[in-house]
Structure formats: structure tokens, C-alpha cells
Amino acid sequence: MIGNFLDQFWSLTFGGLSLGFIYILIALGYTLVYGVLRMINFANSEIFMVGTFATVIVIRDVFHFTQSSEYATGLRLWFILATALVISMLVSGLLSVVVEVVAYRRLRRKNSGILAPLISAIGVSMVLAETVRIMTDSRPVAAPRAMDKTFIGQFFDAGVRLDNTIIVIAALLLFIALTTFINKTRMGKAIRAVSMNANAARLMGINIDGVISATFLIGGLMTGAAGFFYVLKYENTASNIGFELGIAAFTAAILGGIGNIKGAFFGGLALGLLETYASFFLGTQWKAVTVFVVLVLVLYTRPNGIFGESMQQSRV
Amino acid sequence: MINLRDKGAEVWEKSGRPARVAIVLASIAAVASLPLMGGTILNTPIASYESVLVNPVAMFVLMAIGLNIVIGKSGLLDLGYVAFFAIGAYTMALLGTRTGLNTWEILPIGIAMAMFAGLILGVPALKLRGDYLAIITLGFGEIVRIIALNLETLGRSEGILNIPTPPPIFGVEYAFDSHRIYFWTLLVLILLAIWMVRRLSARRAGRAWESIRQDEDVAELLGVPTFRYKIWAFVLGASVGGAAGVFYASKTLYIAPDNFTLQISILILACVVFGGMGNIWGVILGAVVLAYLPDRIRFLSEARLLVFGLVLVIMMNLRPDGLLPRKKREKALVVKEKS
């Protein structure tokens, strides 16, 4: 078992890394919203699910790929991938803004505590998941493969797959873009101000509703990108995938300290790797259990995340 | 809209003891005669009216009462309530098929198992803020299902077959298709649960829960041992779920992991929210309406969960107190002081 593990170590690690980057992007959706609202965006998992369907629709219906079509190459491939990525991000981003208006805005104005918005967000995610389930007849949907998933190189005997490489590089770029946006722009500064102290930010003339909408938009954009990468990697989706990925990404956000962008990064990577290694030893059917055990252990021992309070200073 | 709960309470306050006993007995008799009213407009197109009355209606009512202790009374959002239901059901299935124990002997064991699970989950989870609790319980509900799906002993996806029906009690036989008997037994369980909740609400535990629900920090500062009472609420809620599970397994004779999905937790949550969190009559009304309507109106049954999701959003936004809101306790106290 251990010998096997060492043999496959690098290929598992690459798989785990790309999964980790998918988690990072979804975890950003949770963490950004938590930063400004101090509430969990329960519908984020379904926003992700809708993002995966947007990707499938673009590849299958806009570019007319089928299971038997030839792989796209060169410039056309990059164009197709970029289009699918951008459209998934936009769909999820806009949906996320709508979710905020429907599930949170009214209750936020009434100051109705923490339970009511949580329940209404659960309702929204239920509506999203069920609508898609009824539209897809409860069946998983396969995404046609648009690209040749060849090995583009070797690393310690493990083949480095093109799709995993694209996911890691593109997600890293998105993450850098996000941190730059949060740290360097005016809107980013407003988001940071609201997450530090919403009342003080209001008194300073910051439009709180605008900032919250912007945060949901950015969180949704990142989550939508994760949906694209998920389809690229696993080539299928279903109306119920949001739940499992959502819990895992939320665990990742907690692991790094929720509300903290860097925390989402390290938490996502750690969880992606951990889950992949654990699946190797225990079998994939116990994947969700591993994640849950990690979540409980982290919350029980270090509820502020592995980086503790010191990182909280640099929260969003 | 008028507050039916307050109107009802007013009538109740005015009547003397004999009148109260009469009201209670009359209501119980009315509810108990429900299965005798079959063949009327209440019939549903899918299953017979009597079987719908047992499952889902009475089943949902029982579970909603249990979940109401957790969510409505103490304000703890439990999204994995189905776990306790599943634990009760699997206890019944395992012990019923492997040992000679019968349903009535397994019932307390199932309840104890569910309470124990509630304790195990509650100790780490209840130290956390409300929304973390929601996620932890959500995960727990799913984990129990995944474990049932993957353990050989629990029958994997095929589940467990040939679970025995309850043996005769007080000379009453439990034939597989005599839904009335099952309904009346459930009614007894429901009445017991109502009685337990009402007794506890009027006592120290009820006041502690109320204070936790309103403001946990203030309650803690005023000397309420919040953690202990939160555990109590959680464990009591679990016990009702466990009892429902035992009885469910014994009624359907066959259980599989598919019976215990996250959707059940959400459905029960919708019942509690729709009827009115914290008010037991509201919760019962909510459970009856939400369990019965999708079976009665055919096109609703396919989109049942969609409708329930909408119910959650709409109720929270427009009428967060539900159909029958909880009694305005402050108002009641003022009235009492004057008189």
C-alpha cells in the first residue's frame, strides 16, 4: 500500500493540486461574502452547480461538440476554453447577485438576526438545485471532451496532464487578479472597509448595498470559474454536485480561517491534497466522510482556522 | 392578518378546568377519527388516504415537533435532522432482523441511540456560532447516509429487508395494511411528544431555551448554563427523531439509504418554518399542510422540493413568524400583572 502510494505520489499530487484550486475558487465565494456579511452564503454551492452547467452548454450547444467530435486544437481550443470560462463566470456572478437580492437584502434591512437569512438562502439553493434537477430529469449530464488530455511532460515518472496544468495556472492567475483587485482598487478598499466595520464604513459614506452586491458578484465570478474547471477536469456534472463540493469548499475556507483570502488559498490546497491522498487509501466513497471529519476537527480545535488570530488581521 | 395563536390562547385562558379537559378530549377524538373519513374529497390520487395520513402526514408532524425543540425553541439551526431519523430506523432494522427483540423493546434503544448520536454531535458543534452549526449538522446528516451506503452490515444501497411489524399490544394487531392502527399509534407518540415539549417549556428548560434563542450572550451573562441547555434541546430533538425512525422502519418493513437524504431534513425544516417556529400548533399545522398537499395535488409531487424551497424563501421574507406565530410572551405577562 505504502509502496504503491509512493509510486503514484506525484500523479496523485497533481490531481490533488488541481482539485485544490477548484476548492480555492469556491472557497473564495464563501469567504468574500462571509467577510462583508458575517454570514455563510448557503447558495454558493448551487451557484457553482449552475456554473458547471453553463460550461457544458457552451461546449455542447454553442460550439456543437459531441462525444465523437474531434478535439479542438491550437487557437480554436484556447478560444473555446476562454469563452466557456468567461460565460460560466458571468452566469454564476450574475446569479450570485440575484441570490443576494432575493435571499438576503430584505432580511438584512430588517436586521432579523442570523437564522432568517440562513433559512431563506437554503430555500434559494433548494429552488436552484430542484429546478436544474427537473430540467435534467435527475440524470447526470456528460460534457463532451473538447481537448486532447495528453501528457505535456514528465515529473518524477508522473505524467503532467494538460487539463490539470491549465486549471492550476488559470486559477492561480484568477487568484492573483482577485487579491490585486481587493488590495489596489477603490472598490477593493471599500470591501475591506465594510468587512472591518460595516457601520463605520457606512458613516464614511460607503454605499453598503453596492459593496455587498459587488462582493457577491466577485464571489460568484470565482465560483463560476471553479464550475468551468470542474467540468474541464471531470467532464460531467449533475444537479446534486453542489452539495458535496460546497461542503468541501466551505471546509477549505474554515481550514484557512473564514473571511480570509489567503486562508482560502492554503485551505483549498491542503484539502484538495488531503482528500486525494485519503481517497487513495480509503477508497473514493469515503471522500465526503474525510472532509467532514477534517471540518469537525478544525472547528473543534481551531475554530479560527489553522493560521489562527494573527491572520485575522489581514482578513478581507 | 390576525394572530390565530393569540385568539386561541385567549379562549384557553378564559375557560375553566372542565372546559379545558373537554376541549382537549374533543380535539383528540376529532383527530383520531380522521382515518375513518376515507373515501371523501380528502382522497389523494397517488396513495390511499389512510396511508398518506400515516406517512407522510403523521410522520412529518412527529418529526417537526422534534425539530421544533431545536430550531423553534432554542434557535439552533439543525440541517441534519434526518440523521437521527436514520439512526432510529437502522437500529430498528438491525435489531429487528438480527435479534428476537420486538418493536416496543427496540423503541427505547433506538431513542437512546439517537440521543447518544445527538450528544456526540452536539458537544463539538454547539460550542460554535449558529451558522457553523448549520453546516456541521448538514454534513452529519449526509455522513450517516454515506456510512449506511458503504457498510456491509447496514446492507449498502440495497438496505435492509424484512423488518418485523410491531407485535400486538393491548390486543391490537398490526397488520401490514391496517393504516388506522399505525396512525393511532403515531398519534399516541405525537401526544407524548407534545406533552413533553409543553411541560418542559413551562419550566426552567423552556425559559433557558427562550433566553438562548433571544440572545445567547445575554443569557450566558445572566447565569444561564447555555451550553448545557443547548445540548439538552439537541438531544431531546434527536430522541423524537429516533422514535419516528424506529416506527417508520417497522411500518415500511424495508429501509435503504435513499430514504434518508438531505431533502428530508429540508422538508422538516420547511414544515417548522411554514407553520411558525417555536409554536407547537403552528408547527403541526405546517407539517400537515406541507405533507398532505403534494400528495393531494398531483403536479406538486414532482416539484415538491421546489415548492418547499420557495416556501422557505417566501415565508422568511414576508412572514418570518409562520402561519401561526408564537405567542407574544411579553404581552401575556403584562396582561397577567394587571389582573
XYZ file of C-alpha atoms in Angstrom:
655
model
C 0.000 0.000 0.000
C 2.664 2.466 1.046
C 4.922 1.400 -1.851
C 2.014 1.900 -4.245
C 1.371 5.279 -2.736
C 4.967 6.389 -3.220
C 4.851 5.196 -6.832
C 1.759 7.219 -7.518
C 2.657 10.094 -5.227
C 3.307 12.692 -7.905
C 0.375 11.847 -10.110
C -1.892 11.939 -7.054
C -0.344 15.249 -6.074
C -1.051 16.816 -9.464
C -4.642 15.611 -9.339
C -4.939 16.909 -5.789
C -3.482 20.271 -6.730
C -5.977 20.870 -9.500
C -8.817 19.775 -7.224
C -7.379 22.082 -4.571
C -7.510 25.040 -6.948
C -11.153 24.289 -7.715
C -11.792 24.331 -3.960
C -9.909 27.595 -3.596
C -12.152 29.340 -6.103
C -15.379 28.091 -4.487
C -13.989 28.836 -1.032
C -13.386 32.408 -2.172
C -17.106 32.669 -2.873
C -17.813 31.698 0.748
C -15.028 33.700 2.292
C -15.640 37.006 0.487
C -19.315 37.029 1.390
C -18.562 35.977 4.947
C -16.086 38.832 5.181
C -18.641 41.546 4.463
C -21.856 39.971 5.783
C -20.564 37.728 8.576
C -22.919 35.141 7.159
C -22.454 31.962 5.195
C -23.667 32.194 1.632
C -25.561 28.967 1.635
C -26.480 29.137 -2.014
C -22.854 29.309 -3.160
C -22.777 25.552 -3.767
C -25.676 25.841 -6.205
C -24.113 28.861 -7.870
C -21.182 26.560 -8.550
C -23.520 23.874 -9.870
C -25.141 26.341 -12.278
C -21.634 27.383 -13.389
C -20.803 23.810 -14.375
C -23.969 23.638 -16.462
C -23.098 26.927 -18.164
C -19.792 25.381 -19.243
C -21.475 22.233 -20.529
C -23.986 24.280 -22.509
C -21.288 26.441 -24.071
C -19.170 23.455 -25.131
C -22.049 21.254 -26.222
C -24.598 23.644 -27.647
C -22.683 26.725 -28.676
C -19.618 25.016 -30.143
C -21.529 21.829 -31.056
C -19.154 19.330 -29.558
C -20.419 15.793 -29.214
C -18.900 12.727 -27.629
C -17.462 11.739 -31.004
C -16.254 15.073 -32.338
C -12.590 15.720 -32.930
C -10.652 17.609 -30.342
C -10.100 21.281 -30.954
C -6.514 22.355 -31.233
C -4.399 25.491 -31.310
C -6.018 28.874 -31.292
C -9.535 27.474 -31.653
C -9.108 25.433 -28.467
C -7.967 28.446 -26.480
C -10.838 30.492 -27.853
C -13.369 27.830 -26.854
C -11.916 27.410 -23.375
C -11.758 31.152 -22.792
C -15.360 31.623 -23.947
C -16.617 28.833 -21.699
C -14.678 30.227 -18.746
C -15.924 33.784 -19.215
C -19.542 32.757 -19.755
C -19.574 30.447 -16.723
C -18.096 33.211 -14.603
C -20.663 35.738 -15.817
C -23.623 33.386 -15.342
C -22.565 32.478 -11.810
C -21.610 36.045 -10.945
C -24.964 37.472 -12.009
C -26.842 34.630 -10.349
C -24.953 35.353 -7.162
C -26.072 38.999 -7.263
C -29.673 37.879 -7.753
C -29.358 35.459 -4.833
C -28.242 38.294 -2.606
C -31.226 40.425 -3.553
C -33.726 37.581 -3.130
C -32.370 35.837 -0.058
C -30.532 38.432 1.964
C -31.324 42.037 1.130
C -34.771 42.419 2.623
C -33.888 40.476 5.760
C -30.650 42.400 6.161
C -32.542 45.691 6.173
C -34.915 44.364 8.812
C -31.946 43.333 10.928
C -33.605 39.994 11.501
C -30.749 38.106 13.105
C -28.820 35.209 11.705
C -31.382 32.419 11.431
C -33.822 34.006 8.972
C -31.352 34.854 6.164
C -29.749 31.447 6.545
C -33.079 29.697 6.058
C -34.045 31.868 3.106
C -30.656 31.149 1.490
C -31.255 27.425 1.998
C -34.603 27.918 0.279
C -32.920 29.627 -2.674
C -30.362 26.859 -3.044
C -33.155 24.303 -2.875
C -35.023 26.111 -5.644
C -31.903 26.271 -7.840
C -30.971 22.607 -7.336
C -34.525 21.395 -7.882
C -35.099 23.488 -10.997
C -31.983 22.014 -12.578
C -32.901 18.525 -11.371
C -36.312 18.704 -13.007
C -34.803 20.127 -16.207
C -32.223 17.332 -16.410
C -34.581 14.527 -15.301
C -32.356 13.812 -12.274
C -29.667 12.407 -14.576
C -26.006 13.353 -14.638
C -25.001 15.255 -17.763
C -21.823 14.345 -19.605
C -19.736 17.118 -21.074
C -18.156 16.340 -24.449
C -14.393 16.436 -24.354
C -13.194 19.461 -26.292
C -9.479 18.989 -25.806
C -6.965 16.212 -26.025
C -5.868 15.437 -22.474
C -2.324 14.485 -23.293
C 0.645 14.410 -21.023
C 2.661 17.503 -21.712
C 5.622 16.489 -19.651
C 7.052 14.151 -17.070
C 7.754 14.956 -13.482
C 9.328 12.191 -11.365
C 7.749 9.491 -13.555
C 4.317 11.088 -13.299
C 2.706 12.455 -16.413
C 1.610 16.083 -16.180
C -1.756 16.374 -17.854
C -2.641 19.394 -19.940
C -6.036 19.973 -18.285
C -4.596 19.873 -14.775
C -1.885 22.328 -15.834
C -4.427 24.706 -17.340
C -6.512 24.569 -14.156
C -3.587 25.297 -11.860
C -2.192 28.168 -13.949
C -5.534 29.792 -14.780
C -6.810 29.512 -11.203
C -3.568 30.960 -9.882
C -3.909 33.902 -12.282
C -7.516 34.453 -11.181
C -6.442 34.368 -7.556
C -3.700 36.929 -8.174
C -6.156 39.126 -10.073
C -8.568 38.932 -7.141
C -6.012 39.841 -4.480
C -4.813 42.731 -6.638
C -8.375 43.920 -7.027
C -9.035 43.729 -3.292
C -5.781 45.429 -2.344
C -5.307 48.003 -5.073
C -8.645 49.316 -6.315
C -11.143 51.688 -4.798
C -13.896 49.084 -4.695
C -11.486 46.629 -3.099
C -10.741 49.152 -0.418
C -14.472 49.638 0.171
C -14.941 45.887 0.519
C -12.141 45.753 3.060
C -13.644 48.670 4.943
C -17.092 47.064 5.132
C -15.637 43.772 6.319
C -13.718 45.515 9.080
C -16.637 47.547 10.353
C -19.818 47.911 8.382
C -21.257 50.726 10.475
C -18.121 52.834 10.379
C -17.910 52.249 6.635
C -21.488 53.498 6.237
C -20.678 56.621 8.213
C -17.711 57.238 5.918
C -20.169 57.406 3.032
C -19.626 53.961 1.569
C -22.658 52.554 -0.220
C -23.062 49.314 1.733
C -25.595 47.734 -0.631
C -23.324 48.428 -3.578
C -20.349 46.907 -1.832
C -22.313 43.820 -0.840
C -23.602 43.353 -4.388
C -20.060 43.744 -5.713
C -18.806 41.167 -3.226
C -21.463 38.666 -4.255
C -20.593 39.362 -7.905
C -16.886 38.717 -7.356
C -17.576 35.641 -5.242
C -19.910 34.349 -7.952
C -17.328 35.023 -10.678
C -14.755 32.952 -8.816
C -17.258 30.182 -8.096
C -18.319 30.137 -11.755
C -14.692 29.767 -12.812
C -14.494 26.785 -10.465
C -17.512 25.326 -12.271
C -15.669 25.611 -15.589
C -12.532 23.955 -14.205
C -14.587 21.192 -12.649
C -16.153 20.284 -15.983
C -12.783 20.503 -17.694
C -11.344 18.013 -15.197
C -14.218 15.579 -14.619
C -16.240 16.024 -17.840
C -19.614 15.618 -16.225
C -21.982 17.376 -13.898
C -25.302 16.796 -12.185
C -27.901 18.806 -10.344
C -26.667 17.474 -6.993
C -22.924 18.074 -7.234
C -23.191 21.419 -5.497
C -23.745 19.835 -2.129
C -20.559 17.794 -1.877
C -18.267 20.343 -3.476
C -19.902 23.088 -1.448
C -19.271 21.365 1.884
C -15.689 20.609 0.861
C -15.009 24.183 -0.239
C -16.601 25.521 2.902
C -14.335 23.222 4.913
C -11.399 24.624 2.974
C -12.472 28.170 3.808
C -12.783 27.293 7.517
C -9.484 25.432 7.466
C -7.676 28.593 6.425
C -9.827 30.869 8.587
C -13.071 32.065 7.022
C -13.193 35.644 5.845
C -9.539 35.496 4.922
C -8.474 35.325 1.271
C -5.041 33.839 1.893
C -6.699 31.334 4.201
C -8.983 30.164 1.384
C -5.888 29.634 -0.745
C -3.990 27.461 1.703
C -7.123 25.754 2.991
C -8.185 24.820 -0.550
C -4.780 23.412 -1.441
C -4.483 21.489 1.813
C -7.950 19.984 1.465
C -7.529 19.090 -2.217
C -4.315 17.203 -1.473
C -5.606 15.621 1.707
C -8.774 14.424 0.029
C -6.893 12.906 -2.894
C -4.422 11.090 -0.641
C -7.194 9.883 1.670
C -9.236 8.602 -1.285
C -6.225 6.564 -2.348
C -6.052 4.774 0.979
C -9.712 4.532 1.929
C -11.459 4.482 -1.437
C -13.335 7.365 -3.035
C -16.642 6.503 -1.384
C -15.262 7.767 1.942
C -14.125 11.090 0.450
C -17.015 13.079 1.898
C -16.505 11.477 5.300
C -12.842 12.505 5.335
C -13.788 16.070 4.537
C -16.396 16.099 7.266
C -14.017 14.707 9.873
C -11.480 17.388 8.951
C -14.178 20.033 9.273
C -15.241 18.873 12.729
C -11.654 18.547 13.952
C -10.709 22.010 12.723
C -13.805 23.644 14.169
C -13.316 21.842 17.439
C -9.647 22.563 17.918
C -9.001 25.747 15.956
C -12.251 27.488 15.024
C -10.316 30.425 13.622
C -8.514 28.234 11.118
C -5.015 26.827 11.043
C -3.448 30.264 10.880
C -5.293 31.463 13.956
C -5.946 35.003 15.015
C -2.765 36.502 13.610
C -4.047 36.029 10.092
C -7.361 37.580 11.020
C -5.643 40.950 10.954
C -5.219 40.565 7.225
C -8.779 39.429 6.610
C -10.530 40.671 3.539
C -53.636 39.128 9.426
C -54.997 38.201 12.801
C -52.869 36.242 15.189
C -54.779 32.978 15.499
C -52.415 31.810 18.178
C -53.304 34.681 20.480
C -57.019 34.234 19.813
C -56.725 30.562 20.680
C -54.755 31.355 23.810
C -57.424 33.851 24.855
C -60.185 31.254 24.648
C -57.955 28.822 26.533
C -57.195 31.329 29.318
C -60.880 32.134 29.810
C -62.116 28.569 30.126
C -62.072 26.690 33.404
C -60.594 23.284 34.063
C -63.587 21.141 32.966
C -63.897 23.147 29.765
C -60.196 22.682 29.073
C -60.385 18.920 29.572
C -63.395 18.840 27.256
C -61.558 20.840 24.584
C -58.538 18.537 24.745
C -60.604 15.331 24.634
C -62.757 16.629 21.788
C -59.689 17.601 19.737
C -58.043 14.246 20.298
C -61.239 12.442 19.333
C -61.582 14.581 16.199
C -58.017 13.851 15.126
C -58.297 10.166 15.986
C -61.378 9.815 13.790
C -59.538 11.221 10.760
C -58.754 7.810 9.219
C -62.453 6.936 9.379
C -63.268 9.754 6.990
C -61.778 7.984 3.970
C -63.403 7.966 0.559
C -64.173 11.664 0.719
C -62.636 14.615 -1.080
C -59.591 14.076 1.098
C -58.541 11.079 -1.014
C -55.260 11.545 -2.824
C -54.640 10.374 -6.365
C -51.376 8.553 -5.546
C -51.876 6.528 -2.405
C -54.882 5.740 -0.292
C -55.939 8.499 2.045
C -55.304 6.387 5.116
C -51.742 5.536 4.197
C -50.973 9.184 3.374
C -52.262 10.061 6.806
C -49.664 7.775 8.394
C -46.771 8.550 6.088
C -46.012 11.315 5.396
C -48.543 13.354 7.421
C -48.294 11.897 10.946
C -44.618 11.061 10.413
C -43.857 14.645 9.428
C -45.840 16.035 12.340
C -43.869 13.930 14.816
C -40.509 14.910 13.349
C -41.485 18.557 13.017
C -42.361 18.609 16.730
C -38.928 17.181 17.484
C -37.073 19.596 15.230
C -39.087 22.455 16.670
C -37.436 21.898 20.048
C -34.080 22.529 18.399
C -34.923 25.297 15.924
C -38.055 26.928 17.241
C -37.477 26.777 20.976
C -33.760 27.348 21.215
C -32.916 28.879 17.842
C -30.314 26.288 16.812
C -30.365 25.564 13.090
C -30.105 21.801 12.653
C -29.917 20.795 8.987
C -29.100 17.154 9.619
C -32.197 16.117 11.477
C -32.630 13.178 9.109
C -29.547 11.610 10.734
C -31.445 10.886 13.942
C -34.390 9.546 11.963
C -31.972 7.276 10.084
C -30.268 6.127 13.288
C -33.623 5.159 14.801
C -34.653 3.365 11.617
C -31.393 1.445 11.250
C -31.441 0.470 14.928
C -34.887 -0.984 14.390
C -33.857 -2.697 11.164
C -30.681 -4.256 12.585
C -32.058 -5.374 15.934
C -35.407 -6.386 14.468
C -33.869 -8.692 11.860
C -30.873 -9.984 13.845
C -32.264 -10.402 17.354
C -35.547 -11.513 18.828
C -36.376 -8.054 20.143
C -39.681 -6.577 19.010
C -40.575 -3.006 18.064
C -41.651 -1.948 21.534
C -38.420 -3.228 23.057
C -36.327 -1.600 20.329
C -38.117 1.746 20.611
C -36.253 2.847 23.763
C -32.967 1.513 22.354
C -33.493 3.453 19.120
C -34.324 6.596 21.069
C -31.221 6.110 23.218
C -29.029 5.618 20.128
C -30.379 8.793 18.535
C -29.853 10.738 21.769
C -26.323 9.406 22.031
C -25.626 10.499 18.444
C -27.083 13.900 19.304
C -24.721 14.144 22.247
C -21.671 13.101 20.199
C -22.502 15.644 17.523
C -23.722 18.316 19.908
C -20.678 18.554 22.159
C -18.311 19.807 19.452
C -20.960 21.512 17.285
C -22.877 23.501 19.897
C -19.818 25.416 21.003
C -19.870 27.137 17.641
C -21.790 30.028 16.174
C -25.196 29.312 14.641
C -24.201 29.176 11.002
C -21.284 26.834 11.657
C -23.715 24.570 13.453
C -25.873 24.541 10.333
C -23.012 23.332 8.157
C -21.788 20.755 10.677
C -25.236 19.238 11.066
C -25.727 19.342 7.293
C -22.547 17.327 6.885
C -23.508 14.947 9.671
C -26.835 14.118 8.052
C -25.072 13.240 4.835
C -22.323 11.275 6.578
C -24.824 8.977 8.258
C -26.327 8.234 4.861
C -22.902 7.617 3.287
C -21.950 5.261 6.095
C -25.189 3.306 5.609
C -24.444 3.228 1.882
C -20.976 1.762 2.324
C -21.139 -0.591 5.286
C -21.812 -4.249 4.565
C -23.644 -4.684 7.889
C -26.121 -1.950 7.009
C -26.970 -3.531 3.696
C -25.274 -0.950 1.440
C -27.563 0.528 -1.215
C -29.939 -2.460 -1.064
C -30.840 -1.539 2.506
C -32.393 -3.952 4.962
C -35.403 -6.104 4.129
C -37.997 -7.957 6.169
C -38.112 -5.684 9.170
C -40.776 -7.088 11.508
C -44.004 -5.189 12.147
C -44.826 -4.307 15.742
C -46.236 -7.246 17.732
C -49.770 -6.959 19.086
C -50.128 -4.658 22.060
C -53.248 -4.454 24.272
C -54.821 -6.956 21.902
C -54.364 -4.738 18.842
C -52.899 -6.445 15.777
C -50.533 -4.584 13.437
C -51.323 -5.961 10.015
C -49.202 -4.530 7.216
C -52.082 -2.701 5.580
C -54.109 -1.615 8.586
C -53.068 2.003 8.382
C -55.534 3.097 11.046
C -53.698 1.220 13.759
C -50.407 2.792 12.729
C -51.994 6.204 12.659
C -53.391 5.838 16.157
C -50.066 4.603 17.470
C -48.320 7.580 15.899
C -50.972 9.812 17.401
C -50.037 8.482 20.838
C -46.356 9.198 20.137
C -47.253 12.701 18.915
C -49.325 13.385 22.036
C -46.450 12.199 24.212
C -44.060 14.498 22.343
C -46.449 17.449 22.673
C -46.854 16.757 26.362
C -43.087 16.580 26.857
C -42.490 19.838 24.998
C -45.258 21.664 26.835
C -44.099 20.526 30.265
C -40.518 21.474 29.516
C -41.466 24.837 28.004
C -43.260 25.871 31.154
C -40.275 25.023 33.315
C -36.678 26.064 33.726
C -35.548 24.407 30.485
C -38.144 26.296 28.462
C -37.111 29.642 29.910
C -33.459 28.834 29.321
C -34.161 27.924 25.676
C -36.180 31.079 25.175
C -33.364 33.221 26.547
C -30.799 31.416 24.370
C -32.955 31.962 21.320
C -33.357 35.648 22.006
C -29.754 36.437 22.880
C -27.260 33.811 23.799
C -24.641 36.203 25.160
C -27.091 37.919 27.475
C -28.395 34.547 28.661
C -24.868 33.407 29.447
C -24.158 36.640 31.344
C -27.330 36.219 33.362
C -26.087 32.854 34.526
C -27.987 30.500 32.240
C -25.749 27.493 31.553
C -26.352 27.927 27.819
C -24.150 25.111 26.601
C -25.871 22.553 28.825
C -29.365 23.635 27.765
C -28.390 23.705 24.110
C -27.187 20.109 24.434
C -30.496 19.247 26.124
C -32.529 20.775 23.310
C -30.424 18.988 20.730
C -30.627 15.609 22.444
C -34.376 15.851 23.086
C -34.950 16.801 19.459
C -32.848 13.803 18.454
C -34.897 11.493 20.678
C -38.120 12.368 18.864
C -36.382 11.843 15.507
C -35.114 8.472 16.707
C -38.579 7.385 17.830
C -40.003 8.393 14.455
C -37.249 6.391 12.756
C -37.915 3.201 14.718
C -41.597 3.372 13.955
C -41.009 4.241 10.301
C -38.789 1.178 9.767
C -41.306 -1.036 11.498
C -44.104 0.355 9.333
C -42.439 0.223 5.900
C -40.686 -3.146 6.544
C -37.819 -2.082 4.315
C -35.321 0.759 4.523
C -32.492 1.909 2.284
C -30.099 4.862 2.386
C -32.252 6.616 -0.215
C -34.954 7.111 2.422
C -32.635 9.328 4.425
C -31.456 12.090 2.130
C -30.754 15.690 2.936
C -34.122 16.516 1.388
C -35.929 15.034 4.386
C -34.105 17.418 6.702
C -35.070 20.325 4.473
C -38.689 19.172 4.268
C -39.000 19.018 8.028
C -37.314 22.391 8.312
C -39.848 23.786 5.838
C -42.695 22.369 7.949
C -41.370 24.098 11.059
C -40.742 27.411 9.314
C -44.005 27.392 7.374
C -46.174 26.769 10.405
C -44.414 29.121 12.773
C -41.142 28.443 14.536
C -41.492 27.860 18.237
C -45.231 27.444 18.337
C -46.147 23.794 18.512
C -49.634 24.208 16.975
C -48.193 26.189 14.108
C -45.571 23.523 13.524
C -48.213 20.805 13.456
C -50.337 22.793 11.042
C -47.304 23.428 8.826
C -46.379 19.751 8.763
C -49.925 18.671 7.941
C -50.260 21.160 5.090
C -46.823 20.524 3.594
C -47.048 16.754 3.914
C -50.573 16.441 2.586
C -50.755 18.953 -0.267
C -48.039 17.467 -2.531
C -49.785 14.107 -2.347
C -53.200 15.616 -2.924
C -52.268 17.836 -5.846
C -50.506 15.671 -8.345
C -48.387 18.185 -10.203
C -46.965 19.300 -6.885
C -45.479 15.920 -6.055
C -42.866 16.087 -8.804
C -41.864 19.616 -7.854
C -42.367 19.059 -4.134
C -38.909 20.190 -3.078
C -39.010 23.156 -5.404
C -42.203 24.296 -3.734
C -40.693 23.728 -0.300
C -37.671 25.820 -1.232
C -39.982 28.609 -2.355
C -41.921 28.278 0.899
C -38.722 28.845 2.860
C -37.761 31.954 0.885
C -41.208 33.491 0.821
C -42.035 32.801 4.453
C -38.726 34.175 5.669
C -39.129 37.342 3.655
C -42.811 38.073 4.107
C -43.997 36.322 7.241
C -40.958 35.158 9.180
C -43.137 34.074 12.105
C -45.029 31.495 10.057
C -48.752 30.804 9.681
C -49.400 30.604 13.418
C -46.761 32.751 15.084
C -45.559 32.042 18.584
C -47.463 33.664 21.391
C -46.244 37.103 22.276
C -44.981 36.169 25.676
C -44.308 39.734 26.751
C -47.901 40.693 26.013
C -49.213 37.762 28.025
C -47.096 38.711 31.012
C -48.370 42.287 31.025
C -51.979 41.101 30.971
C -51.342 38.817 33.906
C -49.789 41.569 36.017
C -52.820 43.806 35.500
C -55.378 41.221 36.544
